[in-house]
């Protein structure tokens, strides 16, 4: 907690300085400013794309702040990180970017810190685990925007047809239930998406359920730890080799796995809150439980956060701060979360949703968020390691593969990246 108090103290000092000096050089305080925001698209169709959300929010903000315009461009997750990267390289960084990683920009001194932008109540309201995940060298640069945790989803109808009375609680249950589902004609008893789309997420979920993870308590990569080797060896021998994943995990992407569950073809899979809407729309009667571990439920679940960041180049600190305070108001945080099936990133909005039965299906995910474990996004090497995991982890569970060898290969890449400061 000491670090959090220090962060708030810094925010107080910054606020006092701005009060005494006014909006001086570098704050971009002039009238008729246009802020440029590049954001990711959370919609699954044009009708509910994020452009609609941002256009409405920007319009509401501009009515309250007529001297500030907000120009928003929304891109798919496939393109948005590269788009921002190219803009920065070309010398035209946006004022704001809502993308997947912040550490590399923070390390290069290109970002405002959160306490230079947000009012004290807004910064203090971030869920502590998310605020900490947004820190680079103990200073918060990444402001969480949209979060999720993971649970195991199961198809109640398929379970009943296979004579399974309750959801799995540990790995033995997963393997046993998958065998029963296969025997009753389920084409994909357990969907294991280790294809290139979001392999880093499925990988971390299994690492955590096996007592491992990407890093240790001091941030050193532990990808080839005994726990992780044991986990992927178990998957190889007990699910993949026995044909219980239905297809080659290296070729299965998360989107296809989710679609298979919504189509009633998947018995079990690890999923996040957006799967509820997708499965519900197809009439799937599903349940969800905390991730099973080796002996009972896993000690930790995976959390994922996307990040808002503000670039210094445009010099519009004051206007960006006003806009972000508006973005992170309870009303707007709750609206975004409800619209896209994500978890709110502030304590006040989380408490409001947990007290509202309208969001009852999200309550299990919300309760997990404070103790969830996140990607090591504060490491500048993480984008490279994530890319490497996407390219190689599918081979680790191939029946003819070598899990220990694959994990060691990725570990070597991680060590080299850390040693060279990448």
mmCIF file of N, CA and C in Angstrom, residues 192-241:
data_model
loop_
_atom_site.group_PDB
_atom_site.id
_atom_site.type_symbol
_atom_site.label_atom_id
_atom_site.label_comp_id
_atom_site.label_asym_id
_atom_site.label_seq_id
_atom_site.Cartn_x
_atom_site.Cartn_y
_atom_site.Cartn_z
ATOM 1 N N UNK A 192 -9.145 -25.843 -26.875
ATOM 2 C CA UNK A 192 -7.848 -25.363 -26.393
ATOM 3 C C UNK A 192 -7.219 -24.460 -27.455
ATOM 4 N N UNK A 193 -7.599 -23.179 -27.495
ATOM 5 C CA UNK A 193 -7.122 -22.290 -28.563
ATOM 6 C C UNK A 193 -5.693 -21.799 -28.331
ATOM 7 N N UNK A 194 -4.751 -22.493 -28.947
ATOM 8 C CA UNK A 194 -3.351 -22.070 -28.910
ATOM 9 C C UNK A 194 -2.888 -21.649 -30.297
ATOM 10 N N UNK A 195 -3.850 -21.206 -31.115
ATOM 11 C CA UNK A 195 -3.523 -20.622 -32.405
ATOM 12 C C UNK A 195 -2.985 -19.219 -32.212
ATOM 13 N N UNK A 196 -2.579 -18.543 -33.288
ATOM 14 C CA UNK A 196 -1.845 -17.278 -33.173
ATOM 15 C C UNK A 196 -2.646 -16.082 -32.679
ATOM 16 N N UNK A 197 -3.967 -16.202 -32.551
ATOM 17 C CA UNK A 197 -4.763 -15.015 -32.220
ATOM 18 C C UNK A 197 -4.522 -14.527 -30.791
ATOM 19 N N UNK A 198 -4.703 -15.404 -29.806
ATOM 20 C CA UNK A 198 -4.599 -14.976 -28.411
ATOM 21 C C UNK A 198 -3.956 -16.074 -27.557
ATOM 22 N N UNK A 199 -2.928 -16.696 -28.101
ATOM 23 C CA UNK A 199 -2.259 -17.801 -27.414
ATOM 24 C C UNK A 199 -1.720 -17.391 -26.058
ATOM 25 N N UNK A 200 -1.229 -16.141 -25.954
ATOM 26 C CA UNK A 200 -0.623 -15.705 -24.702
ATOM 27 C C UNK A 200 -1.613 -15.746 -23.543
ATOM 28 N N UNK A 201 -2.906 -15.593 -23.844
ATOM 29 C CA UNK A 201 -3.927 -15.633 -22.797
ATOM 30 C C UNK A 201 -4.198 -17.063 -22.347
ATOM 31 N N UNK A 202 -4.464 -17.957 -23.287
ATOM 32 C CA UNK A 202 -4.718 -19.355 -22.929
ATOM 33 C C UNK A 202 -3.509 -19.947 -22.213
ATOM 34 N N UNK A 203 -2.324 -19.566 -22.646
ATOM 35 C CA UNK A 203 -1.103 -20.049 -22.012
ATOM 36 C C UNK A 203 -1.031 -19.628 -20.551
ATOM 37 N N UNK A 204 -1.291 -18.352 -20.276
ATOM 38 C CA UNK A 204 -1.208 -17.873 -18.895
ATOM 39 C C UNK A 204 -2.273 -18.515 -18.014
ATOM 40 N N UNK A 205 -3.474 -18.719 -18.569
ATOM 41 C CA UNK A 205 -4.511 -19.370 -17.772
ATOM 42 C C UNK A 205 -4.073 -20.748 -17.288
ATOM 43 N N UNK A 206 -3.462 -21.514 -18.173
ATOM 44 C CA UNK A 206 -3.018 -22.850 -17.790
ATOM 45 C C UNK A 206 -1.797 -22.790 -16.877
ATOM 46 N N UNK A 207 -0.922 -21.846 -17.109
ATOM 47 C CA UNK A 207 0.214 -21.672 -16.198
ATOM 48 C C UNK A 207 -0.260 -21.409 -14.773
ATOM 49 N N UNK A 208 -1.211 -20.495 -14.631
ATOM 50 C CA UNK A 208 -1.718 -20.148 -13.305
ATOM 51 C C UNK A 208 -2.443 -21.319 -12.657
ATOM 52 N N UNK A 209 -3.223 -22.056 -13.438
ATOM 53 C CA UNK A 209 -3.952 -23.179 -12.856
ATOM 54 C C UNK A 209 -3.008 -24.287 -12.421
ATOM 55 N N UNK A 210 -1.790 -24.308 -12.982
ATOM 56 C CA UNK A 210 -0.788 -25.292 -12.584
ATOM 57 C C UNK A 210 0.191 -24.777 -11.552
ATOM 58 N N UNK A 211 -0.055 -23.573 -11.022
ATOM 59 C CA UNK A 211 0.811 -23.010 -9.993
ATOM 60 C C UNK A 211 2.009 -22.249 -10.518
ATOM 61 N N UNK A 212 2.042 -21.969 -11.824
ATOM 62 C CA UNK A 212 3.168 -21.238 -12.404
ATOM 63 C C UNK A 212 2.757 -19.865 -12.885
ATOM 64 N N UNK A 213 3.420 -19.392 -13.935
ATOM 65 C CA UNK A 213 3.138 -18.070 -14.482
ATOM 66 C C UNK A 213 4.255 -17.649 -15.405
ATOM 67 N N UNK A 214 4.111 -16.471 -16.004
ATOM 68 C CA UNK A 214 5.160 -15.955 -16.882
ATOM 69 C C UNK A 214 6.363 -15.459 -16.094
ATOM 70 N N UNK A 215 6.117 -14.889 -14.914
ATOM 71 C CA UNK A 215 7.192 -14.287 -14.130
ATOM 72 C C UNK A 215 7.065 -14.682 -12.660
ATOM 73 N N UNK A 216 8.150 -14.429 -11.900
ATOM 74 C CA UNK A 216 8.093 -14.650 -10.465
ATOM 75 C C UNK A 216 7.715 -13.353 -9.759
ATOM 76 N N UNK A 217 7.818 -13.336 -8.434
ATOM 77 C CA UNK A 217 7.350 -12.192 -7.650
ATOM 78 C C UNK A 217 8.174 -10.933 -7.857
ATOM 79 N N UNK A 218 9.379 -11.057 -8.430
ATOM 80 C CA UNK A 218 10.202 -9.866 -8.684
ATOM 81 C C UNK A 218 10.256 -9.518 -10.168
ATOM 82 N N UNK A 219 9.427 -10.189 -10.963
ATOM 83 C CA UNK A 219 9.317 -9.829 -12.371
ATOM 84 C C UNK A 219 10.271 -10.553 -13.304
ATOM 85 N N UNK A 220 10.988 -11.561 -12.834
ATOM 86 C CA UNK A 220 11.886 -12.325 -13.710
ATOM 87 C C UNK A 220 11.074 -13.399 -14.437
ATOM 88 N N UNK A 221 11.330 -13.545 -15.737
ATOM 89 C CA UNK A 221 10.612 -14.561 -16.505
ATOM 90 C C UNK A 221 10.916 -15.965 -15.966
ATOM 91 N N UNK A 222 9.851 -16.762 -15.826
ATOM 92 C CA UNK A 222 9.973 -18.148 -15.353
ATOM 93 C C UNK A 222 9.185 -19.077 -16.280
ATOM 94 N N UNK A 223 9.307 -18.844 -17.562
ATOM 95 C CA UNK A 223 8.495 -19.535 -18.550
ATOM 96 C C UNK A 223 8.764 -21.038 -18.554
ATOM 97 N N UNK A 224 10.016 -21.440 -18.333
ATOM 98 C CA UNK A 224 10.346 -22.866 -18.358
ATOM 99 C C UNK A 224 10.436 -23.456 -16.957
ATOM 100 N N UNK A 225 9.678 -22.905 -16.019
ATOM 101 C CA UNK A 225 9.678 -23.424 -14.649
ATOM 102 C C UNK A 225 9.154 -24.854 -14.614
ATOM 103 N N UNK A 226 9.509 -25.647 -13.586
ATOM 104 C CA UNK A 226 8.987 -27.013 -13.485
ATOM 105 C C UNK A 226 7.458 -27.063 -13.496
ATOM 106 N N UNK A 227 6.828 -26.071 -12.869
ATOM 107 C CA UNK A 227 5.361 -26.046 -12.835
ATOM 108 C C UNK A 227 4.792 -25.895 -14.238
ATOM 109 N N UNK A 228 5.379 -25.000 -15.031
ATOM 110 C CA UNK A 228 4.870 -24.785 -16.384
ATOM 111 C C UNK A 228 5.127 -25.997 -17.287
ATOM 112 N N UNK A 229 6.290 -26.611 -17.137
ATOM 113 C CA UNK A 229 6.587 -27.809 -17.920
ATOM 114 C C UNK A 229 5.590 -28.911 -17.584
ATOM 115 N N UNK A 230 5.299 -29.078 -16.304
ATOM 116 C CA UNK A 230 4.340 -30.099 -15.875
ATOM 117 C C UNK A 230 2.956 -29.819 -16.457
ATOM 118 N N UNK A 231 2.569 -28.550 -16.473
ATOM 119 C CA UNK A 231 1.247 -28.169 -16.978
ATOM 120 C C UNK A 231 1.074 -28.547 -18.445
ATOM 121 N N UNK A 232 2.026 -28.169 -19.275
ATOM 122 C CA UNK A 232 1.845 -28.397 -20.705
ATOM 123 C C UNK A 232 2.122 -29.852 -21.092
ATOM 124 N N UNK A 233 2.886 -30.542 -20.275
ATOM 125 C CA UNK A 233 3.024 -31.983 -20.479
ATOM 126 C C UNK A 233 1.707 -32.685 -20.178
ATOM 127 N N UNK A 234 1.015 -32.230 -19.137
ATOM 128 C CA UNK A 234 -0.296 -32.801 -18.804
ATOM 129 C C UNK A 234 -1.292 -32.563 -19.933
ATOM 130 N N UNK A 235 -1.326 -31.336 -20.444
ATOM 131 C CA UNK A 235 -2.236 -31.037 -21.554
ATOM 132 C C UNK A 235 -1.945 -31.917 -22.759
ATOM 133 N N UNK A 236 -0.668 -32.060 -23.075
ATOM 134 C CA UNK A 236 -0.271 -32.875 -24.215
ATOM 135 C C UNK A 236 -0.751 -34.315 -24.070
ATOM 136 N N UNK A 237 -0.512 -34.910 -22.909
ATOM 137 C CA UNK A 237 -0.789 -36.327 -22.715
ATOM 138 C C UNK A 237 -2.255 -36.625 -22.413
ATOM 139 N N UNK A 238 -2.916 -35.733 -21.675
ATOM 140 C CA UNK A 238 -4.249 -36.047 -21.165
ATOM 141 C C UNK A 238 -5.401 -35.465 -21.971
ATOM 142 N N UNK A 239 -5.132 -34.456 -22.788
ATOM 143 C CA UNK A 239 -6.199 -33.890 -23.614
ATOM 144 C C UNK A 239 -5.901 -34.035 -25.105
ATOM 145 N N UNK A 240 -4.762 -33.505 -25.548
ATOM 146 C CA UNK A 240 -4.489 -33.457 -26.985
ATOM 147 C C UNK A 240 -4.248 -34.850 -27.552
ATOM 148 N N UNK A 241 -3.380 -35.618 -26.924
ATOM 149 C CA UNK A 241 -3.036 -36.936 -27.453
ATOM 150 C C UNK A 241 -4.236 -37.882 -27.465
#
